[in-house]
Coordinates of C-alpha atoms and ligand atoms in Angstrom, one line a residue:
M165 CA 120.5 88.2 115.2
C166 CA 118.4 86.3 118.6
G167 CA 115.4 84.9 118.8
I168 CA 113.0 86.0 122.1
I169 CA 109.8 85.2 123.7
G170 CA 108.1 86.1 126.7
F171 CA 105.3 84.6 127.8
S172 CA 102.7 84.8 131.0
G173 CA 99.2 82.4 131.1
N174 CA 97.8 79.9 131.7
L175 CA 99.8 77.2 130.2
D176 CA 103.1 75.8 130.8
A177 CA 105.2 78.7 130.2
T178 CA 108.0 76.1 129.7
E179 CA 107.0 74.7 126.8
V180 CA 105.3 77.8 125.1
L181 CA 108.8 78.9 125.8
L182 CA 110.6 76.2 124.5
N183 CA 107.9 75.4 121.5
G184 CA 108.3 78.9 120.4
L185 CA 112.6 78.9 121.0
S186 CA 112.1 76.1 118.1
E187 CA 110.2 78.6 115.6
L188 CA 112.5 81.2 116.6
E189 CA 115.6 79.2 116.5
Y190 CA 116.7 80.2 112.8
R191 CA 117.6 83.4 113.8
G192 CA 120.9 82.0 115.6
Y193 CA 121.6 78.5 117.0
D194 CA 124.9 79.4 119.4
S195 CA 122.9 78.9 122.6
A196 CA 119.7 79.0 124.1
G197 CA 118.3 79.2 127.3
I198 CA 115.0 80.3 128.9
A199 CA 114.0 82.3 132.8
F200 CA 110.9 81.7 134.8
F201 CA 109.4 82.6 138.2
Q202 CA 108.8 80.0 140.4
N203 CA 108.3 80.4 144.1
E204 CA 108.9 83.8 144.2
T205 CA 112.6 83.3 142.6
I206 CA 113.5 83.9 138.7
K207 CA 115.3 79.8 137.5
T208 CA 117.4 80.5 134.9
I209 CA 119.1 76.7 132.6
K210 CA 120.3 77.6 129.4
T211 CA 123.0 75.7 127.6
T212 CA 125.4 76.4 124.5
G213 CA 124.7 74.7 121.3
K214 CA 120.8 74.1 119.7
V215 CA 117.6 74.2 120.8
S216 CA 117.3 71.1 121.1
N217 CA 119.9 70.8 124.0
L218 CA 117.9 73.2 126.1
I219 CA 115.2 70.9 125.5
E220 CA 117.0 67.7 126.5
K221 CA 118.3 70.3 129.7
V222 CA 114.8 71.2 130.7
A223 CA 113.8 68.0 130.7
S224 CA 116.4 66.9 133.0
I225 CA 114.5 69.1 135.7
A226 CA 112.1 67.7 138.1
D227 CA 110.7 71.8 139.6
K228 CA 110.0 73.6 136.1
Q229 CA 106.2 74.4 137.0
T230 CA 105.4 77.7 136.4
T231 CA 103.5 80.4 134.0
C232 CA 105.0 83.2 133.3
G233 CA 109.4 83.0 131.4
I234 CA 111.0 84.6 129.0
G235 CA 113.6 82.3 126.4
H236 CA 116.4 83.6 123.9
T237 CA 118.0 81.7 121.4
R238 CA 121.6 83.5 120.4
W239 CA 124.0 84.6 117.4
A240 CA 126.7 85.6 118.9
T241 CA 128.3 89.2 118.2
H242 CA 130.1 90.5 122.1
G243 CA 131.7 87.1 124.1
G244 CA 132.0 83.6 122.6
V245 CA 129.3 80.7 122.6
S246 CA 129.8 80.1 126.2
D247 CA 127.5 78.8 128.9
T248 CA 128.2 82.2 130.2
N249 CA 127.4 84.5 127.4
C250 CA 123.8 82.7 127.2
H251 CA 120.7 84.7 127.7
P252 CA 119.0 85.1 130.0
H253 CA 121.4 86.9 131.9
T254 CA 120.5 88.0 135.9
F255 CA 121.9 91.3 137.2
G256 CA 120.8 91.5 141.2
N257 CA 116.9 92.3 140.4
V258 CA 116.9 92.0 136.8
T259 CA 117.1 89.1 133.9
L260 CA 116.7 89.8 130.6
I261 CA 116.9 88.4 127.1
H262 CA 118.4 91.0 124.4
N263 CA 118.4 90.7 121.1
G264 CA 120.8 93.6 119.3
I265 CA 124.0 94.8 119.8
I266 CA 124.6 97.7 122.9
E267 CA 127.0 100.1 121.6
N268 CA 128.2 101.8 124.1
Y269 CA 128.5 98.8 126.7
H270 CA 132.6 99.4 127.4
E271 CA 131.7 102.8 128.6
I272 CA 128.8 102.0 131.2
E273 CA 131.0 98.7 132.1
K274 CA 133.2 100.8 132.4
E275 CA 131.6 103.1 134.9
F276 CA 130.1 100.1 136.8
A277 CA 134.1 98.8 137.5
K278 CA 133.9 102.4 139.1
S279 CA 131.5 101.1 141.9
G280 CA 133.1 97.5 141.9
K281 CA 130.9 96.0 140.0
H282 CA 131.3 93.1 137.2
P283 CA 129.6 91.1 134.8
V284 CA 130.5 88.1 134.5
S285 CA 129.8 87.6 131.0
Q286 CA 131.7 89.0 127.9
T287 CA 128.3 90.4 127.0
D288 CA 127.0 94.0 125.7
S289 CA 123.3 92.0 127.1
E290 CA 124.2 91.2 130.7
I291 CA 125.8 95.2 130.7
A292 CA 121.8 96.1 130.3
A293 CA 120.8 94.5 132.8
M294 CA 123.2 95.5 135.5
L295 CA 122.3 99.0 134.3
I296 CA 118.4 98.5 134.3
N297 CA 118.7 97.0 138.1
D298 CA 120.8 100.0 139.0
L299 CA 118.1 102.4 137.6
Y300 CA 115.9 100.1 139.7
E301 CA 113.8 101.1 142.3
G302 CA 110.6 99.7 142.6
D303 CA 109.2 101.3 139.2
A304 CA 110.1 99.1 136.5
Y305 CA 108.7 101.7 133.7
E306 CA 111.1 104.7 134.9
A307 CA 114.1 102.0 135.0
I308 CA 113.2 101.4 131.8
K309 CA 113.3 104.4 130.7
K310 CA 116.5 105.8 132.1
A311 CA 118.3 103.3 130.7
T312 CA 116.9 104.2 127.2
T313 CA 118.2 107.3 127.7
I314 CA 122.1 105.9 128.4
L315 CA 121.5 102.9 126.2
D316 CA 122.8 102.7 122.2
G317 CA 122.0 100.6 119.6
A318 CA 120.2 98.2 118.8
Y319 CA 118.0 96.8 121.9
A320 CA 115.4 94.7 122.0
F321 CA 115.0 93.4 126.2
C322 CA 112.3 91.6 128.0
I323 CA 112.5 91.8 131.2
L324 CA 111.9 89.9 134.4
F325 CA 111.7 92.0 137.9
K326 CA 112.2 89.4 140.5
D327 CA 109.9 91.3 142.9
Q328 CA 106.9 91.7 139.7
P329 CA 106.0 87.9 139.6
G330 CA 103.9 86.9 136.3
V331 CA 104.9 90.4 134.5
I332 CA 106.7 91.0 132.1
Y333 CA 109.0 94.2 130.3
A334 CA 109.4 94.6 127.2
I335 CA 110.7 97.4 124.7
R336 CA 112.8 97.9 121.6
N337 CA 115.1 99.8 119.5
G338 CA 115.7 99.0 115.9
S339 CA 115.3 94.9 116.7
P340 CA 111.9 93.7 115.8
L341 CA 109.4 92.1 118.3
V342 CA 106.0 91.3 118.3
A343 CA 103.0 90.6 120.2
C344 CA 100.1 89.4 120.9
Q345 CA 97.1 88.8 123.7
A346 CA 95.8 85.2 123.4
E347 CA 93.3 83.3 124.9
Q348 CA 96.1 81.6 126.7
G349 CA 97.9 84.4 127.6
S350 CA 99.8 87.1 126.8
I351 CA 103.0 86.2 124.4
I352 CA 105.7 88.4 122.8
A353 CA 108.6 87.8 120.0
S354 CA 111.5 88.5 117.9
D355 CA 109.1 87.0 115.1
M356 CA 105.1 85.7 114.4
V357 CA 106.0 82.4 113.6
A358 CA 106.4 81.4 117.6
L359 CA 103.0 83.5 117.9
I360 CA 100.7 82.2 115.1
K361 CA 100.0 78.3 117.2
Y362 CA 98.0 81.1 120.4
S363 CA 96.3 84.1 117.4
K364 CA 96.9 85.1 113.9
D365 CA 95.7 88.8 115.2
Y366 CA 99.3 90.6 116.4
F367 CA 100.5 93.6 116.7
V368 CA 104.1 95.3 116.7
L369 CA 105.3 96.6 119.3
P370 CA 106.3 100.9 118.4
E371 CA 109.7 101.5 118.8
H372 CA 110.7 103.8 122.1
H373 CA 107.4 102.2 124.0
I374 CA 106.9 99.7 127.1
A375 CA 105.2 96.9 126.6
K376 CA 103.9 95.7 130.5
L377 CA 102.4 91.6 129.7
D378 CA 101.0 90.2 133.0
G379 CA 98.8 86.8 130.9
Q380 CA 95.3 88.9 131.0
S381 CA 96.1 92.0 128.8
I382 CA 99.3 93.8 127.3
E383 CA 99.7 97.6 127.8
V384 CA 101.5 99.8 125.5
T385 CA 103.0 102.8 126.8
T386 CA 104.4 105.8 126.1
L387 CA 108.2 106.5 127.5
E388 CA 106.6 109.8 128.5
G389 CA 103.4 107.5 130.6
N390 CA 100.8 107.4 128.1
Q391 CA 98.9 104.1 127.0
M392 CA 98.6 103.7 123.8
E393 CA 96.3 101.4 121.1
P394 CA 99.2 99.6 118.6
K395 CA 98.0 99.1 115.7
M396 CA 96.4 95.1 115.1
L397 CA 97.9 93.3 112.0
H398 CA 96.7 90.1 110.6
V399 CA 98.5 86.9 109.4
D400 CA 96.9 84.5 106.6
W401 CA 98.9 82.0 106.8
D402 CA 98.9 79.5 109.5
I403 CA 101.1 76.9 111.2
T404 CA 102.0 74.8 108.9
S405 CA 103.6 77.2 107.0
A406 CA 106.4 77.7 109.7
K407 CA 106.7 73.6 109.5
K408 CA 109.1 71.3 107.3
G409 CA 105.5 69.6 105.6
G410 CA 107.2 65.9 105.3
F411 CA 110.2 67.9 103.5
A412 CA 113.8 66.8 104.6
H413 CA 114.3 70.8 105.4
F414 CA 113.0 74.0 105.3
M415 CA 115.0 74.6 102.3
L416 CA 113.5 72.2 99.9
K417 CA 110.2 73.4 101.3
E418 CA 110.4 76.4 100.5
I419 CA 111.7 75.7 97.0
H420 CA 109.2 73.7 96.4
E421 CA 106.4 76.5 97.8
Q422 CA 108.3 79.0 94.7
P423 CA 105.2 78.7 92.5
T424 CA 102.4 78.9 94.8
A425 CA 104.5 82.1 96.4
L426 CA 105.1 83.4 92.8
H427 CA 101.2 82.9 92.8
N428 CA 100.1 84.4 95.4
T429 CA 102.0 87.8 94.7
I430 CA 101.3 88.8 91.2
V431 CA 97.8 87.1 90.0
P432 CA 95.8 89.3 92.9
R433 CA 98.1 92.2 91.3
I434 CA 96.3 91.6 88.3
K435 CA 92.9 92.6 87.4
N436 CA 91.5 93.4 84.0
G437 CA 94.4 92.4 82.3
K438 CA 96.4 95.3 83.5
L439 CA 98.7 95.9 87.0
D440 CA 96.4 97.0 90.0
F441 CA 98.4 99.1 92.6
K442 CA 95.9 100.0 94.6
E443 CA 95.6 98.2 97.3
D444 CA 99.2 98.4 97.7
G445 CA 98.5 102.4 98.1
I446 CA 101.1 102.7 95.0
D447 CA 99.8 105.9 93.4
D448 CA 100.7 106.2 89.2
D449 CA 103.1 108.9 90.1
V450 CA 105.4 107.2 91.9
F451 CA 108.3 107.3 88.7
T452 CA 106.7 111.3 88.1
G453 CA 109.5 113.8 89.0
I454 CA 112.0 111.2 89.1
N455 CA 115.5 110.8 87.2
R456 CA 117.1 108.1 88.4
V457 CA 116.4 105.2 91.1
I458 CA 118.6 103.4 93.8
I459 CA 118.2 100.0 94.4
V460 CA 119.8 98.8 98.4
G461 CA 119.6 95.9 99.5
C462 CA 122.1 92.7 101.4
G463 CA 122.9 89.7 99.8
T464 CA 120.3 87.9 97.9
A465 CA 117.5 90.7 98.6
M466 CA 120.7 93.3 96.6
H467 CA 121.2 90.5 93.9
A468 CA 117.8 91.1 93.6
G469 CA 118.2 94.8 92.8
L470 CA 120.8 92.9 90.1
I471 CA 118.2 91.7 88.4
G472 CA 116.4 95.0 88.6
K473 CA 118.5 97.6 87.2
V474 CA 118.4 95.2 84.4
M475 CA 115.3 95.3 84.3
F476 CA 114.2 99.4 84.9
E477 CA 117.2 100.6 82.6
K478 CA 115.9 98.2 80.0
L479 CA 112.3 99.1 80.1
L480 CA 112.3 102.6 81.8
R481 CA 115.5 104.1 80.8
I482 CA 116.2 105.4 84.1
P483 CA 120.1 105.6 85.5
V484 CA 119.8 102.4 88.4
T485 CA 122.0 101.9 90.5
V486 CA 122.4 98.9 93.1
E487 CA 123.8 99.4 96.3
I488 CA 125.4 97.0 99.2
A489 CA 123.7 98.7 102.4
S490 CA 125.9 98.3 104.6
E491 CA 127.9 100.4 102.4
F492 CA 125.2 103.1 101.2
R493 CA 125.3 105.2 104.7
Y494 CA 128.8 105.3 105.1
N495 CA 130.0 106.7 101.8
N496 CA 128.1 109.7 101.5
P497 CA 125.7 109.3 98.8
I498 CA 124.8 111.4 96.6
L499 CA 120.7 111.9 97.1
D500 CA 118.0 114.1 96.2
K501 CA 114.0 114.4 95.3
N502 CA 114.4 113.0 92.5
T503 CA 115.6 109.9 93.8
L504 CA 113.9 106.8 93.5
V505 CA 115.3 104.4 96.3
I506 CA 113.6 100.9 96.3
T507 CA 114.6 98.9 99.5
I508 CA 114.4 95.1 99.0
S509 CA 114.4 92.8 102.2
Q510 CA 112.6 89.7 103.2
S511 CA 112.2 90.4 106.6
G512 CA 112.0 94.3 106.7
E513 CA 114.2 94.5 109.6
T514 CA 117.6 94.0 108.1
A515 CA 119.5 96.8 110.0
D516 CA 121.9 98.2 107.2
T517 CA 118.9 98.1 104.6
L518 CA 116.5 100.7 107.5
A519 CA 119.7 102.2 108.1
A520 CA 120.1 103.8 104.1
L521 CA 116.3 103.9 104.1
R522 CA 116.5 106.0 107.2
L523 CA 119.4 108.5 105.7
S524 CA 117.4 108.3 102.2
K525 CA 113.8 109.3 103.5
E526 CA 116.3 112.3 105.3
A527 CA 117.6 113.5 102.2
G528 CA 114.1 113.6 101.0
C529 CA 114.1 110.9 98.5
K530 CA 110.7 109.0 97.6
T531 CA 111.4 105.7 98.9
L532 CA 109.3 102.3 97.8
S533 CA 110.3 99.2 99.6
I534 CA 109.5 95.1 98.5
V535 CA 109.4 93.6 101.4
N536 CA 108.2 90.1 102.6
V537 CA 107.6 90.4 106.5
K538 CA 104.0 92.6 107.0
G539 CA 104.3 95.5 109.7
S540 CA 108.3 94.7 109.8
S541 CA 110.0 98.2 110.5
I542 CA 111.5 98.8 106.4
A543 CA 107.7 98.0 105.4
R544 CA 107.0 100.8 108.3
E545 CA 109.0 103.3 107.5
S546 CA 108.6 103.6 104.0
D547 CA 106.4 105.5 101.9
Y548 CA 105.4 103.1 99.6
V549 CA 105.2 99.5 100.2
F550 CA 104.9 96.4 98.4
Y551 CA 104.5 93.0 99.9
T552 CA 105.7 90.2 98.7
H553 CA 103.2 87.1 99.6
A554 CA 106.2 84.2 100.4
G555 CA 105.1 83.4 104.0
P556 CA 107.1 83.0 106.2
E557 CA 111.1 82.2 105.3
I558 CA 112.6 79.9 107.4
A559 CA 115.8 78.3 105.8
V560 CA 118.7 80.5 106.4
A561 CA 119.7 80.5 102.5
S562 CA 116.9 82.6 101.0
T563 CA 115.0 81.3 98.0
K564 CA 111.0 81.8 97.8
A565 CA 111.8 85.5 98.9
Y566 CA 114.1 86.0 96.2
T567 CA 111.6 84.7 93.5
V568 CA 108.8 86.9 94.4
Q569 CA 111.4 89.8 94.8
L570 CA 112.5 89.4 91.1
S571 CA 108.1 89.1 90.6
S572 CA 108.0 92.6 91.9
I573 CA 110.7 93.8 90.5
Y574 CA 109.1 93.1 87.0
M575 CA 105.4 94.0 88.2
I576 CA 106.8 97.4 89.4
A577 CA 108.7 97.6 85.6
F578 CA 106.0 97.3 83.6
K579 CA 104.2 98.8 85.1
F580 CA 105.7 101.9 85.2
A581 CA 106.8 101.7 81.7
H582 CA 103.4 101.2 80.6
I583 CA 102.4 104.2 82.7
R584 CA 105.6 105.8 80.8
G585 CA 104.7 104.8 77.4
M586 CA 107.6 102.5 76.8
I587 CA 105.9 99.9 76.0
D588 CA 102.9 99.8 73.7
E589 CA 99.8 97.4 74.9
E590 CA 100.3 94.7 73.0
T591 CA 103.9 94.2 74.5
Y592 CA 102.4 94.9 77.7
A593 CA 99.8 92.4 78.2
S594 CA 102.4 89.9 76.5
Y595 CA 104.9 90.6 79.8
L596 CA 101.9 90.1 81.9
K597 CA 101.1 86.7 80.4
Q598 CA 104.1 85.9 79.9
L599 CA 104.7 86.7 84.2
Q600 CA 102.1 84.6 84.8
E601 CA 103.1 81.6 82.5
V602 CA 106.7 81.9 84.9
T603 CA 104.9 79.8 87.6
T604 CA 104.6 76.9 85.8
A605 CA 108.2 77.5 84.2
V606 CA 108.7 77.1 87.8
E607 CA 107.5 74.4 89.0
T608 CA 109.0 72.8 85.9
T609 CA 112.6 73.2 86.8
I610 CA 111.2 72.1 90.0
G611 CA 110.9 69.0 88.9
Y612 CA 114.7 68.6 87.4
D613 CA 115.5 67.8 91.3
K614 CA 116.3 64.2 90.6
K615 CA 118.9 65.3 87.7
I616 CA 120.6 68.3 89.5
E617 CA 120.8 66.2 92.6
E618 CA 122.7 63.8 90.6
I619 CA 124.8 66.4 88.8
S620 CA 125.8 68.0 92.2
N621 CA 127.3 64.7 92.6
C622 CA 130.1 66.6 91.2
L623 CA 130.8 68.9 93.2
T624 CA 131.0 67.5 96.8
S625 CA 134.5 67.7 97.1
A626 CA 135.2 71.1 95.1
E627 CA 137.0 73.5 97.1
D628 CA 137.0 76.3 94.8
L629 CA 134.5 76.9 92.6
F630 CA 132.8 79.6 89.7
F631 CA 130.2 81.0 88.0
I632 CA 129.8 83.0 85.3
G633 CA 127.3 84.9 83.0
R634 CA 126.8 87.9 81.0
G635 CA 123.7 90.7 81.6
L636 CA 121.3 88.8 83.5
D637 CA 123.4 85.9 84.5
Y638 CA 125.8 87.7 86.0
A639 CA 123.4 88.8 88.8
L640 CA 121.9 85.3 88.7
S641 CA 126.1 84.5 88.7
C642 CA 125.9 86.1 92.1
E643 CA 123.4 84.9 93.8
G644 CA 124.2 81.1 93.1
S645 CA 127.7 81.7 94.5
I646 CA 126.1 83.2 97.9
K647 CA 123.5 80.3 97.4
L648 CA 126.3 77.3 97.4
K649 CA 129.0 79.0 99.8
E650 CA 126.4 79.6 102.6
I651 CA 125.2 76.2 102.3
S652 CA 128.0 74.0 101.4
Y653 CA 131.1 76.4 103.2
I654 CA 132.8 76.1 99.3
H655 CA 134.3 78.9 98.2
S656 CA 132.9 80.4 95.1
E657 CA 132.8 83.5 92.6
A658 CA 131.0 84.8 91.0
Y659 CA 132.4 86.6 87.4
A660 CA 130.8 88.5 84.5
A661 CA 132.0 86.1 81.6
G662 CA 134.1 88.6 79.7
E663 CA 135.9 89.2 83.2
L664 CA 137.8 86.3 83.4
K665 CA 141.0 86.7 81.4
H666 CA 141.2 90.1 83.4
G667 CA 142.9 88.2 86.0
T668 CA 140.8 85.7 87.8
L669 CA 141.4 83.2 84.7
S670 CA 144.3 82.2 86.3
L671 CA 142.7 80.4 89.1
V672 CA 140.5 78.2 86.7
T673 CA 142.2 74.8 86.6
D674 CA 141.1 70.7 86.4
Q675 CA 139.7 71.1 89.8
V676 CA 137.9 74.2 89.8
P677 CA 134.2 73.8 88.2
V678 CA 132.2 76.2 86.1
I679 CA 128.5 76.6 86.4
A680 CA 127.6 78.9 82.7
L681 CA 124.6 80.2 82.6
A682 CA 124.3 81.4 79.4
T683 CA 120.5 82.1 79.2
Q684 CA 120.4 85.1 76.9
E685 CA 120.6 84.4 73.2
H686 CA 121.4 88.1 72.2
V687 CA 125.8 87.1 74.5
Y688 CA 125.1 83.4 73.5
A689 CA 128.2 83.0 71.2
K690 CA 130.6 85.3 73.6
M691 CA 129.4 83.5 76.4
I692 CA 130.3 79.7 74.6
S693 CA 133.3 81.8 74.2
N694 CA 133.8 82.6 77.6
I695 CA 132.9 79.3 78.2
R696 CA 136.0 77.4 76.0
E697 CA 138.1 79.5 77.5
V698 CA 137.9 78.0 81.1
R699 CA 137.1 74.6 79.3
A700 CA 141.0 75.5 77.6
R701 CA 142.0 75.4 81.1
G702 CA 140.6 71.8 82.1
A703 CA 137.3 73.2 84.1
M704 CA 134.1 71.3 84.5
V705 CA 131.6 73.1 83.3
I706 CA 127.8 72.9 84.2
L707 CA 125.9 74.7 81.3
I708 CA 122.3 76.3 81.7
T709 CA 120.6 77.2 79.0
N710 CA 116.7 78.7 78.0
G711 CA 115.3 75.9 76.1
E712 CA 117.7 74.0 73.7
M713 CA 120.6 75.8 72.5
P714 CA 123.6 74.8 70.0
V715 CA 125.8 73.0 72.1
D716 CA 128.9 72.3 70.9
D717 CA 129.8 67.8 72.2
D718 CA 132.7 69.1 74.1
L719 CA 131.3 72.6 75.3
C720 CA 130.5 71.2 79.1
T721 CA 129.9 68.5 81.1
H722 CA 127.2 68.9 82.2
H723 CA 123.7 70.2 80.7
I724 CA 120.9 71.9 82.0
I725 CA 118.3 72.9 79.5
L726 CA 116.0 75.3 81.3
P727 CA 111.8 75.8 80.3
K728 CA 112.2 77.7 77.3
T729 CA 110.5 81.1 78.5
D730 CA 111.7 84.7 77.1
D731 CA 114.9 85.1 77.9
Q732 CA 114.3 88.2 80.8
F733 CA 112.3 85.8 82.3
A734 CA 115.2 82.9 82.5
P735 CA 116.3 84.1 85.9
F736 CA 113.1 82.8 86.9
T737 CA 113.9 79.0 86.0
A738 CA 117.4 79.7 86.6
A739 CA 117.2 80.9 89.8
V740 CA 115.6 77.4 91.2
V741 CA 118.2 75.1 89.2
L742 CA 121.1 77.3 91.4
Q743 CA 118.7 76.8 94.5
L744 CA 118.7 72.6 94.0
I745 CA 122.4 73.0 93.3
A746 CA 123.3 74.6 96.4
Y747 CA 121.3 72.6 98.3
Y748 CA 121.6 68.9 96.9
T749 CA 126.1 70.1 97.4
S750 CA 125.3 70.9 100.9
V751 CA 123.2 67.5 101.6
H752 CA 126.1 65.5 99.6
R753 CA 128.0 66.9 102.1
G754 CA 126.6 66.0 105.2
L755 CA 126.0 69.7 106.5
N756 CA 123.3 71.5 108.4
V757 CA 121.1 72.9 105.1
D758 CA 118.7 75.3 106.9
Q759 CA 121.0 76.4 109.8
P760 CA 125.1 77.1 108.1
R761 CA 127.3 78.2 110.6
N762 CA 127.6 81.3 111.6
L763 CA 125.2 82.5 110.8
A764 CA 121.6 84.0 111.3
K765 CA 118.4 84.8 109.1
S766 CA 117.6 88.2 110.2
V767 CA 120.7 90.1 110.4
T768 CA 119.2 93.3 112.9
V769 CA 122.8 94.5 114.5
E770 CA 125.2 96.1 111.8
Ligands
M6R1013 O1 115.7 89.3 105.5 P1 116.6 90.6 104.6 O2 116.2 90.4 102.8 O3 116.9 91.8 103.6 O4 118.1 89.3 104.7 C1 119.3 89.9 103.6 C2 120.1 89.4 103.6 O5 120.6 88.8 105.2 C3 120.1 87.5 102.8 O6 119.6 88.0 101.9 C4 120.9 86.8 103.0 O7 122.1 87.1 102.2 C5 120.5 85.7 102.8 N1 121.1 84.3 103.6 C6 121.1 84.3 101.4 O8 120.4 83.7 100.7

């Protein structure tokens, strides 16, 4: 959804910006550009394609010495991928970069057209540059403030005014911006990964506040003109966490990081044999007075919610619905103070999930969010936050964030089932023990890497594929399917295994592989019947079971036996297999694993 960065200080700014854009590239990779002050002008260099194209272009330019500039890596929304539509955009005195969507840009554009002013690009962002330029009479604060009363939509802007060399202004509404004042200068960006090289201490620019960066300091001012001290945060990971560290891709690295991520998320919360959420600020009465739970998220986060539904309903006996965040607020949901809304988000910035959270709060619901990025919008706006400790996830395909989301859901379910007297001491202790052992089981499953690489060869030329399962395995199938399609571009669908014969079975042929999850013993016999149904239509079947299970010779083409865990923990190990299948299929098809076409990591627009 676009990555933006601004730097003013005592380093070569083009280098800082280009390094930062390389870190932020996961947010969009349609085009990239920088603009910087030089000899009383602002120089802009931009190009379509990846940041590496921009780095080459900048390298070929002799005169690029500067200490202050801004940079952008784009995920195209308004206006196609072209040189003209690349950021930064300049109009008159103003050069800016933008992450977000200006919803009323067309109306503003029409107003400008009346006085003969026209943008050169097709972007909503250039209209913002035109507007701020129009409102600018030497006072940047006034111009930005007035612009915010006119602009509708989501934005994070970094803005240069030609007559204020060395200074960057920034403001945000909806889209993220974090900043730090380091020894080397002032720096602001969409994500901490671009800042960590300079400082581990940073702040989230509060919404509707203007930041002024001049290299020596960062001043944060309310729209009313009052200076304020933003709340400082600290990250506990370092720059190596945001590098590939010898792995071929970030996705593979992140798959391998799951045992550590799980350990870091689970272990600190178990004290004296009990779950303790005091440091999370989560009271024991979160579930008191509520009579239902709604879990909201997008994509993989929503799929973690599907597992959550099964676990919460099983252990807490509370009705749970799982909602796709982009649908939620437009469906007039029934919400009241007896509803607990759990939002799940790796980035904590997904626009639809954030909007669902805001709607739930307005309706008086209790809100709890499971979030990976500290200080993100969803984390800040929820009544309760349960942080996952996965560290930065860079690959667009979410892996470690998913398994730590699962572990968080399990911990919440175990703790509140215990508090509410739904499970006895012995069961509680056994669940906690098994949850901790998941880390080792996941590690063992990662060790199946080579076998899964080999099996995945048979998917390389598939055009369509099905994932089937029942109960927790159906929820997992949804996750397996999204993972495969987003990075391998193979069309795949997840089906509840029993539902196939109600229509979908007509699509199954010997050209359509089926990945069958059969990790749940209580429905194992039913699953076997469903697998027979697809085998009878000639489908090649990759079967995944939890430990050794009775399997007839002709039941499947390939059989992956997960390290045996209690069935309810099988989603952790099965998820790893599905991630590796997606990963190797993408690799075998020669695709860009970490940056699949048309997608971006953090979806901060509707
Ligand atoms: O940051 P979030 O967890 O809110 O992101 C939600 C989805 O955009 C994300 O999980 C997406 O589906 C992944 N690319 C899937 O691998």
